[in-house]
Amino acid sequence: MQACTLAFGPSHGRMPLTDIMGALGAHRWRVRGVHVPALGVKIHPHYGVFAPTRHEYVDLVASVPWPRPGKVFEIGTGTGVLAVLLAQRGASDVVAVDIEPRAVECARDNVDRLGLSASVRVVRQDLFPDGTADLIVCNPPWLPSPVSSSLDTAVYDPGSRMLRGFLRGLPEHLSPGGEAWLVVSDLAERLGLRAPTRTLITDAGLVVRDRLDIRPRHKARKDDPLAEYRSAEVTSLWRITRSDKAEV
Ligand SMILES: C[S@@+](CC[C@H](N)C(=O)[O-])C[C@H]1O[C@@H](n2cnc3c(N)ncnc32)[C@H](O)[C@@H]1O
C-alpha cells in the first residue's frame, strides 16, 4: 500500500497488477538505495526516476579533470546522482534541474540525505535555469524514441529534443571560458536513429575540447535483438566549449 501511495499518490484507486509490481520493485530500491562506487554512498531512486544502476557514466564524470567552477548547472538531474558527485568534487553552487516532478522530489531527497543542500539546489525546469554557469553537465536519455507516458521521459528523448535543446542553449548559458560536459552513448547513432554526436555539437556552433570514452561493463543479453549493437556501444563524456566567435 505504502509503495503504491509513494509511486502514484494518495488517491490512486485500483491499479493493474503490473503497475503494482513495478511500484513494489521501485519501493525496494527506494528503501535500500543503490550503492554508487564513485560516490562511496547510496543513492535512493524513486519510482519512475532514472536509476544509476550502470556506473560507467558516473565514473566518467568522476574522472574528468576538475575545472574548479564557480556556478554549476546540471540539466536533467534524475536521482541527483551527478549533482551529488559534482558537490563531492568541490562545487559549492550547483543548480540541478529536471522537467519531471518525481525526479525533482527524488533528487531533493538524496541531496538532503547526504547533507548537501547548502551546495545543491534542485528545481523543476525545462532545460536551462536563468543565467550562466562555468560548468554545465547533462546526461540526456540516450535513445530518441517516442514517449507514451511521463515515466518514459527518464529513458527516451523523442526526436533528440533534450539533446538538441541542450546544445542549442549552451552558447547563451555557458560563461565565457566555461565548459560543458555532455554524457551520451553512441547506441542511437549505431542504430542510425540520429546524427553522430560530434556533428550535433559542431552544428550548434560549439567546439569539442576533448572526449573521454568508456565501454559498458555489463554483458548484453543473448536474446536481446540489439545485442550486437549494445556489445559495441561506447559511452562518452564530451567536453564542450563555446567557439571563439561566440565568446566575442
Ligand atoms: C538519462 S536521465 C539522467 C539522470 C541523471 N542525471 C543521471 O545521470 O543519472 C535524463 C533526465 O533528464 C530529464 N529530462 C528530460 N527532458 C528534460 C528537459 N527538457 N529538461 C530537464 N530535464 C529533462 C528526465 O526526466 C531524466 O531525469
JSON list of N, CA and C in Angstrom, two decimals, residues 81 143 176 225:
[
{"chain": "A", "resi": 81, "resn": "VAL", "atom": "N", "xyz": [22.19, 12.06, -8.79]},
{"chain": "A", "resi": 81, "resn": "VAL", "atom": "CA", "xyz": [23.48, 11.39, -8.60]},
{"chain": "A", "resi": 81, "resn": "VAL", "atom": "C", "xyz": [24.66, 12.24, -9.09]},
{"chain": "A", "resi": 143, "resn": "LEU", "atom": "N", "xyz": [18.30, 7.37, -26.08]},
{"chain": "A", "resi": 143, "resn": "LEU", "atom": "CA", "xyz": [17.60, 6.89, -27.28]},
{"chain": "A", "resi": 143, "resn": "LEU", "atom": "C", "xyz": [16.48, 7.86, -27.69]},
{"chain": "A", "resi": 176, "resn": "PRO", "atom": "N", "xyz": [31.77, 32.75, -20.51]},
{"chain": "A", "resi": 176, "resn": "PRO", "atom": "CA", "xyz": [32.97, 32.77, -21.35]},
{"chain": "A", "resi": 176, "resn": "PRO", "atom": "C", "xyz": [34.08, 31.98, -20.63]},
{"chain": "A", "resi": 225, "resn": "PRO", "atom": "N", "xyz": [17.60, -8.43, -29.19]},
{"chain": "A", "resi": 225, "resn": "PRO", "atom": "CA", "xyz": [17.81, -8.26, -30.63]},
{"chain": "A", "resi": 225, "resn": "PRO", "atom": "C", "xyz": [18.85, -7.18, -30.95]}
]
